[in-house]
Coordinates of C-alpha atoms and ligand atoms in Angstrom, one line a residue:
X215 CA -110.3 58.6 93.3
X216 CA -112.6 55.3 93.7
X217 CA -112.1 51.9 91.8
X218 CA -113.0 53.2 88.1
X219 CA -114.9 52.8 85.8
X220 CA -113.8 54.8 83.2
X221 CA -109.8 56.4 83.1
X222 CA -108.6 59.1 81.0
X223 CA -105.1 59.2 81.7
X224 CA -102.8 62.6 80.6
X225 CA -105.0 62.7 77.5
X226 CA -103.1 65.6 75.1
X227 CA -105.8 66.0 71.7
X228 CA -105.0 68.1 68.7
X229 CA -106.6 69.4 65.7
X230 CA -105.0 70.2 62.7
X231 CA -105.6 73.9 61.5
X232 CA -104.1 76.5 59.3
X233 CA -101.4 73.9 58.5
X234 CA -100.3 73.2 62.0
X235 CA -101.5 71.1 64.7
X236 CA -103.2 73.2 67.7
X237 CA -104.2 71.5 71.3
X238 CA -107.5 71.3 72.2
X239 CA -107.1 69.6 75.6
X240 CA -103.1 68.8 77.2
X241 CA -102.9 66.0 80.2
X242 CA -106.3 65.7 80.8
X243 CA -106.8 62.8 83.9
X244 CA -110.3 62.3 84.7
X245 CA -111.6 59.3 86.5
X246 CA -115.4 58.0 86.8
X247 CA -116.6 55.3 89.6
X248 CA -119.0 53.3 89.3
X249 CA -122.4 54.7 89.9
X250 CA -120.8 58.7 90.4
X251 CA -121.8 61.2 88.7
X252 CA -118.6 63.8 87.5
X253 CA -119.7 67.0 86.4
X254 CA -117.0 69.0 84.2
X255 CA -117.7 72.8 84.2
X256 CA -116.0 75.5 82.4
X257 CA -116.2 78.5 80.2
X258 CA -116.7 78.0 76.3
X259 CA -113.8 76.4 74.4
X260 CA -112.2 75.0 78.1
X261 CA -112.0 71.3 75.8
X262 CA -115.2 69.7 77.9
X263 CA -117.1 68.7 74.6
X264 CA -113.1 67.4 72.9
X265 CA -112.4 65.3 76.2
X266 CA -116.2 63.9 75.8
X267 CA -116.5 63.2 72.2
X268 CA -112.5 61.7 72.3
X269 CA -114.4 59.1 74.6
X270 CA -116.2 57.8 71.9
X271 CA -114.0 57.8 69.2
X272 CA -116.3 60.8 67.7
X273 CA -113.4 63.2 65.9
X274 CA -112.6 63.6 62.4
X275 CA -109.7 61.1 62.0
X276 CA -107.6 62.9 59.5
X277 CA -107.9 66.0 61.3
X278 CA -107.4 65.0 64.8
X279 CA -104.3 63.7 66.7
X280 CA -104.2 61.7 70.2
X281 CA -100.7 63.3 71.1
X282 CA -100.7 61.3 73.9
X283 CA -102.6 59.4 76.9
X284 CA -105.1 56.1 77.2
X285 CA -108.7 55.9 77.7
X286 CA -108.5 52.7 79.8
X287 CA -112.7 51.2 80.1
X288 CA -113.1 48.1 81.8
X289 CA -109.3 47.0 80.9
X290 CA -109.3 48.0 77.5
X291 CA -107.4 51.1 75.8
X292 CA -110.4 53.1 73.9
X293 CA -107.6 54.5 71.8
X294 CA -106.3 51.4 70.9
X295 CA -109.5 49.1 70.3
X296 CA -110.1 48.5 66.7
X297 CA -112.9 50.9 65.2
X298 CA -115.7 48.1 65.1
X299 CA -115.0 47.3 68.7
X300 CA -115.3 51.1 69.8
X301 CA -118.4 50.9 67.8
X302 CA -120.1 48.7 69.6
X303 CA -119.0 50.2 73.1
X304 CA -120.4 53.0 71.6
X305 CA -124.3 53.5 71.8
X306 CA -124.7 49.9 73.9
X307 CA -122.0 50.1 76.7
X308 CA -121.2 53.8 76.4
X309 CA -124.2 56.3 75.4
X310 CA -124.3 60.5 74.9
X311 CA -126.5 62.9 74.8
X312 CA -125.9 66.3 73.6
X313 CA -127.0 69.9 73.7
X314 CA -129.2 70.4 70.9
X315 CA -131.8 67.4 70.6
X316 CA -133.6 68.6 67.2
X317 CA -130.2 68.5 65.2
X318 CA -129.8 64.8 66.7
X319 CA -133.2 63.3 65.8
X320 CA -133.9 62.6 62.5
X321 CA -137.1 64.9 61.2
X322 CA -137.9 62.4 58.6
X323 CA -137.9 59.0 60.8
X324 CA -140.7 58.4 64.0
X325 CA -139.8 58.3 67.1
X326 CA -140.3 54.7 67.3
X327 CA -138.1 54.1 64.5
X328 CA -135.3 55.9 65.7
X329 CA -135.0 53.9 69.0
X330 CA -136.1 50.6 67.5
X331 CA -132.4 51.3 65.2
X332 CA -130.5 51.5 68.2
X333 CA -132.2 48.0 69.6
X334 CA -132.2 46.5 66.3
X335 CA -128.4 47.6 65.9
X336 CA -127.2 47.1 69.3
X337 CA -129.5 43.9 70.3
X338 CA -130.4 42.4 66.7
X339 CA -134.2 43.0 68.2
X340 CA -136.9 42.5 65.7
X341 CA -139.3 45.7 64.6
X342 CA -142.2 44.6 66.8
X343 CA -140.0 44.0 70.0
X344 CA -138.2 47.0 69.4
X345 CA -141.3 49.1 68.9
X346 CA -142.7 47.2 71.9
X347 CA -139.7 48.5 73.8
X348 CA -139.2 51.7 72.5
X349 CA -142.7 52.6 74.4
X350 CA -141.2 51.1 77.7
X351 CA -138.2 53.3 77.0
X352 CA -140.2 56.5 76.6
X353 CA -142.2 55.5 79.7
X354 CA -139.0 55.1 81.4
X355 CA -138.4 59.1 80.6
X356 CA -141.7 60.0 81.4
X357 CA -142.7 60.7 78.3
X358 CA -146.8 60.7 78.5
X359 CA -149.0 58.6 76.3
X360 CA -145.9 57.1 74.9
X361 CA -147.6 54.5 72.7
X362 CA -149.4 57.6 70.4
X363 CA -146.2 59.7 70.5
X364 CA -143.8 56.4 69.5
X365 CA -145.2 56.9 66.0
X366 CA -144.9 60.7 66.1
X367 CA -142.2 62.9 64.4
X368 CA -139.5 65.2 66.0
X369 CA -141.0 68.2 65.1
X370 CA -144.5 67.3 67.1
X371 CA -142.5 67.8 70.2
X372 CA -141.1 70.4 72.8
X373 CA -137.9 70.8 73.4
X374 CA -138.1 69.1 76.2
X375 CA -139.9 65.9 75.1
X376 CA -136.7 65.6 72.2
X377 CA -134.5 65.7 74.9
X378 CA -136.3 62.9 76.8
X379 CA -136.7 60.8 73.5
X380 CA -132.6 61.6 72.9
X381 CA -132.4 60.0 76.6
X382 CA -134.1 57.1 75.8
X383 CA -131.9 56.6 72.9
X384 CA -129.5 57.0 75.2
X385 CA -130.6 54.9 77.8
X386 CA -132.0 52.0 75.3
X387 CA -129.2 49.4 75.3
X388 CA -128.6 50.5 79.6
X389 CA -125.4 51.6 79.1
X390 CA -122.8 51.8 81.9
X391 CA -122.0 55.3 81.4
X392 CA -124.2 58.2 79.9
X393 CA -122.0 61.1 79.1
X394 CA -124.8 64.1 78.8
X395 CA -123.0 67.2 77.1
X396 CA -124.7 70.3 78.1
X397 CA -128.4 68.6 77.9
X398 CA -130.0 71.4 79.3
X399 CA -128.8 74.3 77.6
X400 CA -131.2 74.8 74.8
X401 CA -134.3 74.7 77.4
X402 CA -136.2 77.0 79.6
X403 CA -135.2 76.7 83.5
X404 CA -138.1 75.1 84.5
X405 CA -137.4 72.5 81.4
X406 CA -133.7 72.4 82.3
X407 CA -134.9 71.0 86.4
X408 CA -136.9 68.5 84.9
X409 CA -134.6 66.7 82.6
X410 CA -132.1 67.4 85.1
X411 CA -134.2 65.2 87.9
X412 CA -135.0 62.4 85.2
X413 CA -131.4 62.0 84.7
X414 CA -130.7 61.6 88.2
X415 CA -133.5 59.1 89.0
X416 CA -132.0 57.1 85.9
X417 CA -129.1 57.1 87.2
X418 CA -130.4 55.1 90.1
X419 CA -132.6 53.2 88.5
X420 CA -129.9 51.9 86.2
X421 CA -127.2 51.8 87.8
X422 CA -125.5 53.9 85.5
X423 CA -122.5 56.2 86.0
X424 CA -122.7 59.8 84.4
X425 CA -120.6 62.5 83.1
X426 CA -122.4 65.8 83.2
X427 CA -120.7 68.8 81.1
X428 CA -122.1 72.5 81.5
X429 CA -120.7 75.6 81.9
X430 CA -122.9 76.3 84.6
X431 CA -121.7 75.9 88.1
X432 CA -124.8 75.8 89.4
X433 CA -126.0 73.1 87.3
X434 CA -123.0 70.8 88.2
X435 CA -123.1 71.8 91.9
X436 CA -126.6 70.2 92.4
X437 CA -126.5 67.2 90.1
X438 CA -122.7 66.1 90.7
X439 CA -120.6 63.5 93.2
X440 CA -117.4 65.0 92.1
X441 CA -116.3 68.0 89.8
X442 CA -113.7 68.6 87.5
X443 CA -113.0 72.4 86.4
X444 CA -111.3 73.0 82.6
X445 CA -109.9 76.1 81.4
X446 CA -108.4 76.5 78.4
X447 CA -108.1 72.6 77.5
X448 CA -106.7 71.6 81.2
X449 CA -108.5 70.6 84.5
X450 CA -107.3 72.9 86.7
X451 CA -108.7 71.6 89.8
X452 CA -111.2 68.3 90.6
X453 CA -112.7 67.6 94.1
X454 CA -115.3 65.7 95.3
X455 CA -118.4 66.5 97.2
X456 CA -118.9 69.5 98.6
X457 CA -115.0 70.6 98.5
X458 CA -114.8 72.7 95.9
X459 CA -117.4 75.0 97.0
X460 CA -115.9 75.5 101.0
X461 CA -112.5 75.4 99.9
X462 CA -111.8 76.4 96.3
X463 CA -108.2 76.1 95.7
X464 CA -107.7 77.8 92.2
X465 CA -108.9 81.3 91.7
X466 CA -110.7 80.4 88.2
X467 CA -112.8 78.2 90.2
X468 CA -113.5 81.4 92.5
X469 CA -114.3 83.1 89.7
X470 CA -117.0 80.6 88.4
X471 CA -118.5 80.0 92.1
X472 CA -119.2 83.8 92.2
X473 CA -121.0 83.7 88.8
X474 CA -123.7 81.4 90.4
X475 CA -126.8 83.4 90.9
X476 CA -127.7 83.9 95.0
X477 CA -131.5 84.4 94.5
X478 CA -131.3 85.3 97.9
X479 CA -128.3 87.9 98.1
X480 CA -129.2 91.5 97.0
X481 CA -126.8 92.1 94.6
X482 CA -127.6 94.1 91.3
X483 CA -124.8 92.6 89.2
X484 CA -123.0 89.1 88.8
X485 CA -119.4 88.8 89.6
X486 CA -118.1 87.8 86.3
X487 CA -114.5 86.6 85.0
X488 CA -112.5 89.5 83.6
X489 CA -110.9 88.9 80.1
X490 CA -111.9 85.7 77.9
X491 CA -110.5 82.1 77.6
X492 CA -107.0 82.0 75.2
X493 CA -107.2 81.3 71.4
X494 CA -105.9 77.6 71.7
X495 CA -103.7 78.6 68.6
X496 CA -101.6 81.0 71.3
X497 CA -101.8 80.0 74.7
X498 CA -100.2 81.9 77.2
X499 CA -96.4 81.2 78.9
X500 CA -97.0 79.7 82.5
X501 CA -100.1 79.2 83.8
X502 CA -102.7 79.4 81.1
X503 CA -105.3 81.4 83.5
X504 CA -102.5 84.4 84.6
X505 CA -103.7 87.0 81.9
X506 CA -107.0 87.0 83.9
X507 CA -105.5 85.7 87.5
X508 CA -106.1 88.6 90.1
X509 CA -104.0 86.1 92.3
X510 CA -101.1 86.1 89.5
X511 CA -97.2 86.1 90.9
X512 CA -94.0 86.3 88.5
X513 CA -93.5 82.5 88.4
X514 CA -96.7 81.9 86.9
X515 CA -96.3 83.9 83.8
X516 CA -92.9 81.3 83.7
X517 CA -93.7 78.0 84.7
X518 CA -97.0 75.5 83.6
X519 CA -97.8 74.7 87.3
X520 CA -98.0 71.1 87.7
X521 CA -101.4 69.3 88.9
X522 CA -100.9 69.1 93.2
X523 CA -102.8 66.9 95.5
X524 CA -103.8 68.6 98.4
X525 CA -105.6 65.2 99.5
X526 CA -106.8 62.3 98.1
X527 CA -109.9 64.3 97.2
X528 CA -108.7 67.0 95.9
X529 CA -106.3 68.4 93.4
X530 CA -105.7 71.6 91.9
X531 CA -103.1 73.1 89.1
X532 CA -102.0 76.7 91.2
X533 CA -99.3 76.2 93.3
X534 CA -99.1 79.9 95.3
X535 CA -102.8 78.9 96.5
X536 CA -101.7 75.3 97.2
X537 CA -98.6 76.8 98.7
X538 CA -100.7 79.1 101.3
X539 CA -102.8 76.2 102.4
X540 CA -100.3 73.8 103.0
X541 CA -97.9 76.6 105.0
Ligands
ATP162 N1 -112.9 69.8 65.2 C1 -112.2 70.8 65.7 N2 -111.2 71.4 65.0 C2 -110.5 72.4 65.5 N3 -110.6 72.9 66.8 C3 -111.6 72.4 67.5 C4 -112.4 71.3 67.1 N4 -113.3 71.0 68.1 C5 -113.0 71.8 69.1 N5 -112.0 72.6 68.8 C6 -111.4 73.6 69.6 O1 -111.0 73.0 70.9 C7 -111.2 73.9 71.9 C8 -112.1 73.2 73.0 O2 -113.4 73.0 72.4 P1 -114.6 72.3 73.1 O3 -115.7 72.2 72.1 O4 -114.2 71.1 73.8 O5 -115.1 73.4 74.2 P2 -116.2 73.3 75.2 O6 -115.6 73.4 76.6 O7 -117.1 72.1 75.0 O8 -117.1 74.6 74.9 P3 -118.7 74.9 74.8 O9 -119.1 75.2 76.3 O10 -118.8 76.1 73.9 O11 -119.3 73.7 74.3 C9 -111.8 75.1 71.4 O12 -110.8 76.1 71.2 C10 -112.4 74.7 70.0 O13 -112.4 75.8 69.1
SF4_163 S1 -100.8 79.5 89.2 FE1 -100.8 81.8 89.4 S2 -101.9 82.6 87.6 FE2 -102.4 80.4 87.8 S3 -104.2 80.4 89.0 FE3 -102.6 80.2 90.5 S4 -102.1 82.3 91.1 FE4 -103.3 82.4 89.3
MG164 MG1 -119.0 71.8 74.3

């Protein structure tokens, strides 16, 4: 990986339920450079949203543990900086966006007055700069007539349009790194390219880096420098550029890459992964992903297979795969 930006280091997170503490996500190590763009892909419940929202400091305190690991961002521990620290990293230096816009944006405040409190908050603007700016912002998402719709309410707007006003939320105090949580989910395809494209040029226009989460391959394939893959709370293989789609070196990967629509192939059904991600609660002996593995061998129902670097590039948690390329 490139100089970073942003380190999670063998980051183990758990939640406390029925009485006893269950992991979420176990040795996560994720790096972002600056100006990339990581995508992390994976079924529901693979631990993208956890490893996200542990970023910023965003879990239920009593209810969550940090078994282990460091968050290192620009030198400092995230874990370890105190909360009003974190909270101001938060929003100005470090900004998300997440899946469903309308439960973000406050129905009973204008849009205007919901960016303007991030200025005001983040850089003590006063209400006509920040309004002044909170048009620019909505220009810069290519929001249309932006000085009418500052002073409209959420519910006046598409989907669409409260995902771009969530960006430029996002976006107001140019943050170093956006983390955008499944942004495109909740919108129609043609929607989904659109926000997707905006997100990109932003990128370039600010200078930012990004994390992109989905569970769609495709998605992360066309938007992404580098991607990590989680299943059940691990990354079980990361490579950058095109790598993981010529050389896929753990079969849940294979299994997602074959779930991406071909409009061109003539096939009447998707592949699709057999069986369904483990209840964190019980995970499996071994590796977590042999109860579905077509590629499963004795040792892996044993031993937790370790993460492997096939190059500098390139890393992935199966060793009999590993094993075959490297012979
Ligand atoms: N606050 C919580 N308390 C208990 N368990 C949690 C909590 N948040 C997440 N989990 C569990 O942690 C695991 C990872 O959840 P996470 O939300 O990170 O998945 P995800 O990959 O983001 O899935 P999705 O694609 O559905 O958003 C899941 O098993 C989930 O049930
Ligand atoms: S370690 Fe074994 S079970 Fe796990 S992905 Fe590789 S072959 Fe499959
Ligand atoms: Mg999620």
């Amino acid at each position: 990986m490139c100089g970073k930006l942003l380190s999670i280091e063998n980051l183990t997170v758990q939640f406390r339920s029925g009485g006893r503490w269950i992991t979420a996500i176990e040795d996560v190590n994720l790096g972002l450079a600056e100006r990339e763009c990581l995508g992390i892909v994976g079924e529901s419940g693979s631990g993208k949203s956890v490893t996200a929202l542990t970023v910023l400091g965003l879990h239920a305190p009593k209810s969550t543990r940090i078994a282990s690991g460091r968050i290192v961002y620009q030198d400092r521990d995230l874990l370890a900086v105190p909360a009003r620290a974190l909270e101001r990293i938060r929003g100005a230096e470090i900004a998300m966006i997440f899946q469903d816009p309308m439960s973000s944006l406050n129905p009973v405040l204008t849009i205007g007055d919901q960016i303007g409190e991030t200025l005001r908050i983040h850089q003590g603007l006063s209400a006509a700069d920040a309004l002044r700016r909170s048009v620019e912002l909505l220009d810069m998402v290519r929001i249309p007539d932006a000085r009418r719709r500052v002073t409209e309410y959420p519910h006046r707007l598409s989907g669409g349009m409260r995902q771009r006003v969530m960006i430029a939320m996002a976006i107001a105090c140019r943050p170093k790194i956006l983390i955008a949580d499944e942004p495109t989910t909740a919108l129609d395809v043609t929607v989904q390219a659109q926000i997707l494209n905006l997100l990109r040029d932003l990128r370039a226009e600010l200078g930012m880096s990004v994390i992109l989460i989905s569970h769609d391959m495709g998605v992360i394939s066309e938007f992404t420098d580098r991607i990590a893959v989680m299943y059940a709370g691990q990354v079980v293989e990361q490579a950058a550029g095109s790598g993981l789609f010529e050389r896929p070196m753990h079969p849940y990967t294979d299994g997602l890459l074959r779930a991406i629509p071909d409009i061109d192939a003539d096939v009447a059904r998707l592949a699709t992964i057999s069986g369904s991600i483990p209840d964190p609660a019980y995970p499996p002996a071994g590796c977590r992903f042999h109860p579905r593995c077509p590629e499963a061998i004795a040792a892996c129902t044993q031993q937790m297979p370790a993460m492997i670097d096939l190059s500098a590039q390139h890393q992935t948690r199966c060793p009999p795969r590993a094993a075959g390329r490297m012979a």
